[in-house]
Tab-separated table of C-alpha atoms and ligand atoms in Angstrom:
chain	number	residue	atom	x	y	z
E	1	UNK	CA	18.917	11.182	3.047
E	2	UNK	CA	22.153	12.809	1.954
E	3	UNK	CA	23.956	12.392	5.275
E	4	UNK	CA	23.280	8.674	5.678
E	5	UNK	CA	23.803	7.518	2.110
E	6	UNK	CA	24.426	3.936	3.208
E	7	UNK	CA	21.010	3.383	4.722
E	8	UNK	CA	18.777	1.263	2.503
E	9	UNK	CA	16.007	3.100	0.694
E	10	UNK	CA	12.381	2.102	1.174
E	11	UNK	CA	9.549	3.333	-1.024
E	12	UNK	CA	5.876	2.535	-1.027
E	13	UNK	CA	2.672	4.190	-2.140
E	14	UNK	CA	-1.032	3.927	-1.471
E	15	UNK	CA	-3.890	5.159	-3.626
E	16	UNK	CA	-6.400	7.648	-2.230
E	17	UNK	CA	-9.282	5.482	-3.488
E	18	UNK	CA	-10.980	5.242	-0.091
E	19	UNK	CA	-10.146	4.971	3.567
E	20	UNK	CA	-7.532	2.243	3.986
E	21	UNK	CA	-8.757	-1.047	5.348
E	22	UNK	CA	-7.410	-3.330	7.994
E	23	UNK	CA	-5.884	-5.228	5.035
E	24	UNK	CA	-3.918	-2.191	3.882
E	25	UNK	CA	-2.893	-1.595	7.475
E	26	UNK	CA	-1.705	-5.099	8.350
E	27	UNK	CA	-0.370	-5.854	4.861
E	28	UNK	CA	1.444	-2.623	4.215
E	29	UNK	CA	0.997	0.435	6.430
E	30	UNK	CA	2.057	-1.197	9.697
E	31	UNK	CA	5.341	-2.144	8.007
E	32	UNK	CA	5.674	1.386	6.653
E	33	UNK	CA	5.522	2.706	10.186
E	34	UNK	CA	7.976	0.111	11.554
E	35	UNK	CA	10.446	0.722	8.752
E	36	UNK	CA	10.269	4.500	9.202
E	37	UNK	CA	11.792	4.489	12.680
E	38	UNK	CA	15.420	5.030	11.695
E	39	UNK	CA	16.919	1.934	10.110
E	40	UNK	CA	15.972	2.982	6.563
E	41	UNK	CA	15.514	6.078	4.455
E	42	UNK	CA	11.796	5.928	3.734
E	43	UNK	CA	9.732	7.578	1.043
E	44	UNK	CA	5.972	7.207	1.226
E	45	UNK	CA	3.604	8.522	-1.391
E	46	UNK	CA	-0.103	9.091	-1.788
E	47	UNK	CA	-0.532	7.665	-5.299
E	48	UNK	CA	-3.117	10.118	-6.612
E	49	UNK	CA	-2.099	9.642	-10.268
E	50	UNK	CA	-2.744	5.917	-9.962
E	51	UNK	CA	-6.218	6.501	-8.604
E	52	UNK	CA	-7.267	8.409	-11.758
E	53	UNK	CA	-7.542	4.992	-13.431
E	54	UNK	CA	-10.900	4.527	-11.695
E	55	UNK	CA	-12.024	8.118	-12.433
E	56	UNK	CA	-12.949	9.410	-8.964
E	57	UNK	CA	-15.165	12.484	-8.545
E	58	UNK	CA	-12.740	15.447	-8.561
E	59	UNK	CA	-13.995	16.772	-5.211
E	60	UNK	CA	-13.687	13.307	-3.646
E	61	UNK	CA	-10.178	12.824	-4.978
E	62	UNK	CA	-9.078	16.195	-3.591
E	63	UNK	CA	-10.517	15.451	-0.140
E	64	UNK	CA	-9.283	11.891	0.001
E	65	UNK	CA	-5.761	12.795	-1.043
E	66	UNK	CA	-5.309	15.071	1.960
E	67	UNK	CA	-7.054	12.513	4.181
E	68	UNK	CA	-4.678	9.806	3.032
E	69	UNK	CA	-1.763	12.107	3.699
E	70	UNK	CA	-3.071	12.665	7.251
E	71	UNK	CA	-3.496	8.903	7.647
E	72	UNK	CA	0.193	8.366	6.919
E	73	UNK	CA	1.215	10.920	9.536
E	74	UNK	CA	-1.352	9.553	12.005
E	75	UNK	CA	0.338	6.152	11.773
E	76	UNK	CA	3.279	7.827	13.443
E	77	UNK	CA	5.471	8.258	10.368
E	78	UNK	CA	7.623	11.300	11.117
E	79	UNK	CA	7.589	13.682	8.096
E	80	UNK	CA	10.851	15.303	9.229
E	81	UNK	CA	12.828	12.068	9.265
E	82	UNK	CA	11.085	10.517	6.226
E	83	UNK	CA	9.832	11.812	2.907
E	84	UNK	CA	6.042	11.763	2.819
E	85	UNK	CA	4.593	13.244	-0.358
E	86	UNK	CA	1.817	13.315	-2.916
E	87	UNK	CA	2.775	11.602	-6.187
E	88	UNK	CA	1.430	14.247	-8.601
E	89	UNK	CA	3.534	16.937	-6.878
E	90	UNK	CA	6.663	15.264	-8.232
E	91	UNK	CA	6.356	15.463	-12.040
E	92	UNK	CA	9.285	13.089	-12.606
E	93	UNK	CA	6.993	10.097	-11.864
E	94	UNK	CA	4.955	10.640	-15.023
E	95	UNK	CA	8.041	11.553	-17.030
E	96	UNK	CA	9.993	8.433	-16.131
E	97	UNK	CA	6.881	6.323	-16.706
E	98	UNK	CA	7.038	7.295	-20.392
E	99	UNK	CA	10.637	6.131	-20.743
E	100	UNK	CA	9.692	2.874	-19.025
E	101	UNK	CA	6.586	2.416	-21.208
E	102	UNK	CA	8.964	2.216	-24.119
E	103	UNK	CA	10.928	-0.511	-22.316
E	104	UNK	CA	7.901	-2.712	-21.538
E	105	UNK	CA	6.447	-5.290	-23.877
E	106	UNK	CA	2.707	-5.265	-24.494
E	107	UNK	CA	2.497	-8.956	-23.609
E	108	UNK	CA	4.185	-8.420	-20.253
E	109	UNK	CA	1.729	-5.755	-19.224
E	110	UNK	CA	-1.195	-7.824	-20.503
E	111	UNK	CA	-0.307	-10.651	-18.107
E	112	UNK	CA	-0.945	-8.580	-14.974
E	113	UNK	CA	-3.766	-10.153	-12.986
E	114	UNK	CA	-4.796	-6.849	-11.377
E	115	UNK	CA	-5.484	-5.444	-14.844
E	116	UNK	CA	-7.643	-8.446	-15.679
E	117	UNK	CA	-9.511	-8.263	-12.335
E	118	UNK	CA	-10.064	-4.531	-12.452
E	119	UNK	CA	-11.176	-4.484	-16.071
E	120	UNK	CA	-13.731	-7.179	-15.264
E	121	UNK	CA	-14.932	-5.161	-12.287
E	122	UNK	CA	-15.210	-1.911	-14.262
E	123	UNK	CA	-16.084	-3.026	-17.809
E	124	UNK	CA	-17.424	0.457	-18.559
E	125	UNK	CA	-14.011	2.093	-18.134
E	126	UNK	CA	-11.111	-0.105	-19.216
E	127	UNK	CA	-8.753	2.797	-19.883
E	128	UNK	CA	-5.148	2.590	-21.011
E	129	UNK	CA	-4.082	4.019	-17.639
E	130	UNK	CA	-5.364	0.869	-15.968
E	131	UNK	CA	-3.221	-1.100	-18.373
E	132	UNK	CA	-0.024	0.924	-17.830
E	133	UNK	CA	-0.571	1.283	-14.061
E	134	UNK	CA	2.263	-1.135	-13.180
E	135	UNK	CA	4.659	0.858	-15.361
E	136	UNK	CA	3.881	4.057	-13.483
E	137	UNK	CA	4.389	2.028	-10.316
E	138	UNK	CA	7.778	0.921	-11.655
E	139	UNK	CA	8.652	4.600	-12.183
E	140	UNK	CA	7.573	5.429	-8.604
E	141	UNK	CA	10.010	2.837	-7.312
E	142	UNK	CA	12.952	3.174	-9.691
E	143	UNK	CA	13.126	6.989	-9.426
E	144	UNK	CA	14.480	6.724	-5.892
E	145	UNK	CA	16.981	3.867	-6.400
E	146	UNK	CA	14.807	1.934	-3.974
E	147	UNK	CA	16.130	-1.147	-2.145
E	148	UNK	CA	12.912	-2.383	-0.515
E	149	UNK	CA	9.233	-1.994	-1.327
E	150	UNK	CA	6.861	-2.960	1.514
E	151	UNK	CA	3.735	-4.369	-0.163
E	152	UNK	CA	0.955	-6.856	0.380
E	153	UNK	CA	1.070	-10.133	-1.557
E	154	UNK	CA	-1.344	-8.695	-4.176
E	155	UNK	CA	1.367	-6.340	-5.478
E	156	UNK	CA	4.082	-8.983	-5.873
E	157	UNK	CA	3.495	-9.437	-9.586
E	158	UNK	CA	3.756	-5.685	-10.186
E	159	UNK	CA	7.029	-5.534	-8.318
E	160	UNK	CA	8.407	-8.378	-10.399
E	161	UNK	CA	7.502	-6.425	-13.517
E	162	UNK	CA	9.292	-3.353	-12.131
E	163	UNK	CA	12.399	-5.487	-11.618
E	164	UNK	CA	12.181	-6.859	-15.163
E	165	UNK	CA	11.808	-3.372	-16.627
E	166	UNK	CA	14.761	-2.074	-14.594
E	167	UNK	CA	16.953	-4.986	-15.659
E	168	UNK	CA	16.044	-4.477	-19.294
E	169	UNK	CA	16.732	-0.735	-19.162
E	170	UNK	CA	20.076	-1.401	-17.457
E	171	UNK	CA	21.006	-3.973	-20.116
E	172	UNK	CA	20.040	-1.775	-23.056
E	173	UNK	CA	21.352	1.577	-21.808
E	174	UNK	CA	23.863	0.727	-19.100
E	175	UNK	CA	23.457	0.613	-15.346
E	176	UNK	CA	20.861	3.205	-14.301
E	177	UNK	CA	18.450	1.724	-11.762
E	178	UNK	CA	18.844	-0.243	-8.548
E	179	UNK	CA	16.857	-3.510	-8.724
E	180	UNK	CA	14.257	-3.336	-5.911
E	181	UNK	CA	13.288	-6.186	-3.567
E	182	UNK	CA	9.781	-6.750	-2.207
E	183	UNK	CA	9.291	-6.590	1.541
E	184	UNK	CA	6.236	-8.631	2.420
E	185	UNK	CA	5.215	-8.936	6.076
E	186	UNK	CA	4.356	-12.516	7.063
E	187	UNK	CA	0.902	-12.780	8.567
E	188	UNK	CA	-0.704	-9.611	7.272
E	189	UNK	CA	0.441	-10.223	3.692
E	190	UNK	CA	-3.055	-11.047	2.633
E	191	UNK	CA	-6.039	-10.063	4.724
E	192	UNK	CA	-9.179	-11.488	3.174
E	193	UNK	CA	-12.691	-10.110	2.769
E	194	UNK	CA	-14.887	-10.689	5.838
E	195	UNK	CA	-17.819	-11.668	3.643
E	196	UNK	CA	-16.004	-13.662	0.982
E	197	UNK	CA	-12.767	-14.874	2.562
E	198	UNK	CA	-11.286	-16.331	-0.626
E	199	UNK	CA	-10.877	-12.805	-2.008
E	200	UNK	CA	-8.628	-10.119	-0.584
E	201	UNK	CA	-10.050	-7.332	1.539
E	202	UNK	CA	-10.173	-4.264	-0.685
E	203	UNK	CA	-10.996	-0.666	0.109
E	204	UNK	CA	-12.900	-0.291	-3.152
E	205	UNK	CA	-15.229	-3.248	-2.355
E	206	UNK	CA	-18.838	-2.089	-2.886
E	207	UNK	CA	-19.964	-4.060	0.198
E	208	UNK	CA	-18.771	-2.152	3.303
E	209	UNK	CA	-19.347	-5.225	5.508
E	210	UNK	CA	-16.532	-6.976	3.622
E	211	UNK	CA	-13.844	-4.705	5.032
E	212	UNK	CA	-12.918	-2.864	8.182
E	213	UNK	CA	-11.933	0.687	7.465
E	214	UNK	CA	-9.154	2.108	9.624
E	215	UNK	CA	-11.522	4.904	10.631
E	216	UNK	CA	-14.588	2.774	11.426
E	217	UNK	CA	-16.170	3.498	14.823
E	218	UNK	CA	-15.515	0.909	17.511
E	219	UNK	CA	-19.083	-0.411	17.454
E	220	UNK	CA	-18.966	-0.758	13.655
E	221	UNK	CA	-15.750	-2.801	13.899
E	222	UNK	CA	-17.395	-5.098	16.448
E	223	UNK	CA	-20.485	-5.535	14.257
E	224	UNK	CA	-18.485	-6.313	11.123
E	225	UNK	CA	-16.313	-8.903	12.850
E	226	UNK	CA	-19.332	-10.531	14.497
E	227	UNK	CA	-20.958	-10.925	11.087
E	228	UNK	CA	-17.806	-12.242	9.367
E	229	UNK	CA	-18.402	-15.418	7.376
E	230	UNK	CA	-16.962	-18.524	9.115
E	231	UNK	CA	-17.894	-22.218	8.988
E	232	UNK	CA	-20.131	-24.559	10.952
E	233	UNK	CA	-17.367	-26.503	12.693
E	234	UNK	CA	-17.088	-24.202	15.726
E	235	UNK	CA	-13.404	-25.018	16.296
E	236	UNK	CA	-10.811	-22.239	16.308
E	237	UNK	CA	-8.092	-23.935	14.309
E	238	UNK	CA	-5.977	-22.912	11.327
E	239	UNK	CA	-6.797	-25.426	8.594
E	240	UNK	CA	-7.461	-25.763	4.909
E	241	UNK	CA	-11.019	-24.914	3.940
E	242	UNK	CA	-11.534	-22.729	7.033
E	243	UNK	CA	-10.854	-19.500	5.124
E	244	UNK	CA	-12.979	-17.277	7.353
E	245	UNK	CA	-11.445	-18.534	10.612
E	246	UNK	CA	-7.925	-18.541	9.128
E	247	UNK	CA	-8.419	-14.918	8.175
E	248	UNK	CA	-9.655	-13.913	11.648
E	249	UNK	CA	-6.744	-15.809	13.213
E	250	UNK	CA	-4.318	-13.913	10.965
E	251	UNK	CA	-5.874	-10.607	12.015
E	252	UNK	CA	-5.828	-11.558	15.705
E	253	UNK	CA	-2.225	-12.701	15.437
E	254	UNK	CA	-1.116	-9.409	13.842
E	255	UNK	CA	-2.874	-7.328	16.490
E	256	UNK	CA	-1.711	-9.327	19.536
E	257	UNK	CA	1.612	-10.843	18.444
E	258	UNK	CA	0.329	-14.331	19.382
E	259	UNK	CA	1.111	-17.194	17.011
E	260	UNK	CA	-1.500	-19.624	15.658
E	261	UNK	CA	-0.672	-22.325	18.190
E	262	UNK	CA	-1.159	-19.926	21.098
E	263	UNK	CA	-4.430	-18.759	19.600
E	264	UNK	CA	-5.714	-22.318	19.175
E	265	UNK	CA	-4.883	-23.020	22.831
E	266	UNK	CA	-6.502	-19.803	24.031
E	267	UNK	CA	-9.811	-20.708	22.373
E	268	UNK	CA	-9.844	-24.448	22.961
E	269	UNK	CA	-13.350	-25.507	23.932
E	270	UNK	CA	-14.726	-22.024	23.218
E	271	UNK	CA	-17.086	-21.090	20.397
E	272	UNK	CA	-16.777	-18.585	17.562
E	273	UNK	CA	-18.711	-15.982	19.560
E	274	UNK	CA	-15.945	-15.701	22.164
E	275	UNK	CA	-13.273	-15.765	19.494
E	276	UNK	CA	-14.903	-13.031	17.430
E	277	UNK	CA	-15.316	-10.810	20.507
E	278	UNK	CA	-11.611	-11.161	21.252
E	279	UNK	CA	-10.666	-10.403	17.641
E	280	UNK	CA	-12.917	-7.329	17.606
E	281	UNK	CA	-11.466	-6.033	20.855
E	282	UNK	CA	-7.902	-6.535	19.615
E	283	UNK	CA	-8.641	-4.647	16.392
E	284	UNK	CA	-10.356	-1.788	18.250
E	285	UNK	CA	-7.348	-1.430	20.585
E	286	UNK	CA	-4.874	-1.621	17.704
E	287	UNK	CA	-6.577	1.205	15.789
E	288	UNK	CA	-7.510	3.495	18.695
E	289	UNK	CA	-4.330	5.627	18.947
E	290	UNK	CA	-4.253	5.992	15.175
E	291	UNK	CA	-7.834	7.255	15.013
E	292	UNK	CA	-7.280	9.830	17.759
E	293	UNK	CA	-4.217	11.221	15.997
E	294	UNK	CA	-5.993	11.296	12.622
E	295	UNK	CA	-8.809	13.400	14.049
E	296	UNK	CA	-6.327	15.813	15.574
E	297	UNK	CA	-4.400	16.217	12.296
E	298	UNK	CA	-7.518	16.767	10.183
E	299	UNK	CA	-8.157	19.878	12.262
E	300	UNK	CA	-4.825	21.296	11.161
E	301	UNK	CA	-4.971	21.459	7.359
E	302	UNK	CA	-2.318	24.197	7.227
E	303	UNK	CA	0.184	21.852	8.870
E	304	UNK	CA	-0.717	19.026	6.490
E	305	UNK	CA	-0.247	21.132	3.358
E	306	UNK	CA	3.044	22.527	4.697
E	307	UNK	CA	4.313	18.975	5.242
E	308	UNK	CA	3.141	17.850	1.802
E	309	UNK	CA	4.963	20.758	0.208
E	310	UNK	CA	8.194	20.042	2.045
E	311	UNK	CA	7.873	16.326	1.227
E	312	UNK	CA	7.434	17.036	-2.500
E	313	UNK	CA	10.500	19.279	-2.527
E	314	UNK	CA	12.651	16.624	-0.869
E	315	UNK	CA	11.362	13.869	-3.162
E	316	UNK	CA	11.871	15.984	-6.315
E	317	UNK	CA	15.500	16.479	-5.465
E	318	UNK	CA	16.200	12.734	-5.673
E	319	UNK	CA	13.730	12.072	-8.477
E	320	UNK	CA	15.317	14.725	-10.701
E	321	UNK	CA	18.708	13.110	-10.316
E	322	UNK	CA	17.550	9.679	-11.517
E	323	UNK	CA	15.334	11.048	-14.279
E	324	UNK	CA	18.139	13.122	-15.740
E	325	UNK	CA	20.478	10.126	-15.648
E	326	UNK	CA	17.891	7.962	-17.431
E	327	UNK	CA	17.145	10.624	-20.057
E	328	UNK	CA	20.815	11.077	-20.810
E	329	UNK	CA	21.357	7.334	-21.233
E	330	UNK	CA	18.503	6.983	-23.698
E	331	UNK	CA	20.097	9.604	-25.938
E	332	UNK	CA	17.563	12.383	-25.464
E	333	UNK	CA	19.390	15.577	-26.430
E	334	UNK	CA	20.550	17.434	-23.303
E	335	UNK	CA	20.843	21.222	-23.043
G	401	LIG	P1	-7.937	-0.757	-4.465
G	401	LIG	O1	-9.084	-1.718	-4.313
G	401	LIG	O2	-8.352	0.646	-4.759
G	401	LIG	O3	-6.838	-1.272	-5.365
G	401	LIG	P2	-6.423	-1.675	-2.228
G	401	LIG	O4	-7.113	-1.976	-0.942
G	401	LIG	O5	-5.951	-2.814	-3.071
G	401	LIG	O6	-7.341	-0.665	-3.009
G	401	LIG	P3	-3.968	-0.214	-2.763
G	401	LIG	O7	-3.858	1.275	-2.613
G	401	LIG	O8	-4.060	-0.789	-4.135
G	401	LIG	O9	-5.186	-0.719	-1.862
G	401	LIG	O10	-2.732	-0.902	-2.029
G	401	LIG	C1	-2.026	-0.311	-0.922
G	401	LIG	C2	-1.165	-1.350	-0.239
G	401	LIG	O11	-1.992	-2.234	0.536
G	401	LIG	C3	-0.386	-2.257	-1.195
G	401	LIG	O12	0.909	-2.438	-0.674
G	401	LIG	C4	-1.135	-3.552	-1.165
G	401	LIG	O13	-0.280	-4.652	-1.390
G	401	LIG	C5	-1.673	-3.583	0.255
G	401	LIG	N1	-2.903	-4.369	0.361
G	401	LIG	C6	-4.052	-4.117	-0.305
G	401	LIG	N2	-5.009	-5.016	0.036
G	401	LIG	C7	-4.445	-5.856	0.951
G	401	LIG	C8	-4.925	-6.991	1.694
G	401	LIG	N3	-6.172	-7.428	1.581
G	401	LIG	N4	-4.078	-7.617	2.538
G	401	LIG	C9	-2.805	-7.177	2.671
G	401	LIG	N5	-2.286	-6.108	2.018
G	401	LIG	C10	-3.080	-5.445	1.164
G	402	LIG	MG1	-5.027	-2.464	-5.012
C-alpha cells in the first residue's frame, strides 16, 4: 500500500454469521474479487465484532470466523497483494467507533432500517450493539481513508451515515477522514429470497430453502432453484409483479453475462422448468471453482492463521495512523 499511494483504497467487510449466500456473492463478494486484481488497494475484513450483535454460540463464532476467512481467499483474493484480516485483531476499529459514537446523533442512528428490521426479528435481544452497528461500520471504513466501499443495496443507508459522520467530524475538528463512496454492482445489487422474492436473500434466514449458500452441494442448488417461488404466467420476461422471475433472471444474468433481452429471447416459447434448469446449471458452474478451493484451504489451517496474522499486522499499521490523528484532533491528551 505504501509504494502505490495513488491507488484508490477499497474496504469492505462481511459478518461471520453463516455461510455467505448467492446474494452476498453476487452483491458484494464477486466485486471484492474483481476489485482486488490490481487496480485498487483492497482491505477485506471478517466482521466478527459486528456479528456479536446477534450473540452467536462462542464455538460457532470461532469456527465460522476462520471459515469466512477461507471463503475470502477461496474467491481468489490474493492475501499478499491485498489486506485480508479479522476485524477484532485490529483494536483500532472499536477505539475509533467510540470517537464516532460521540459524533452521531441518537435520531440519526434510530432511523436505520436494518436496526428496525433486526430488532423486530430478534425482539428478545435488542442490544445497544445492534443500535450502534452502523457506527462501528463507519469506523471500519474511515480508519483506512477508504475511497470505495463495495456493498449490496441493503447497506447503502449505512454508508450514507458513515459519510455524514465523517463530514461532521471533519467540520468540527478539521479535515481527518476521506469521505467514502459506495460501489454497488448493477444486477447483483439485490438478490432476493427464493421463497419470498420481495425480501432480500439473507444468510441468517431461518428457512434454508430461501437462500443458496455458496457451499451448497450441486444437487441442493438445483433443488432450491427448482422450488423457487415464481408466478403462473409461464413467460420468462422481466416485468413488474414478476418478482420471482425477475430475481432468477438477475441471478442468471450475473452468472452468464447475458442481459435481460438476450435471456428473454433464449427462453421464448419455453416454460419455467427449462429456465430454472438453466439458472441452476449456471449457478453450479459459477460456484464450482470456489468450492474446490475452499475445501483445499480448510485442510490447511496453519496457512490460514498465518495469513490472518499478517493481514492484521498490515491493517493495524494504517489503522493506527488514522486513529492517532483523530485522537489528537479531538483534544485527547497525547503522551
Ligand atoms: P445477515 O443476515 O447476518 O445480516 P447478510 O446476508 O445481510 O447477513 P452481511 O454480512 O450483512 O450479510 O453483508 C455482507 C455483504 O453482502 C454486504 O455488502 C451486503 O450489502 C451484501 N448483501 C447481503 N445480502 C445481499 C443480497 N440479498 N443481495 C445483494 N447483496 C447482499
Ligand atoms: Mg446484513
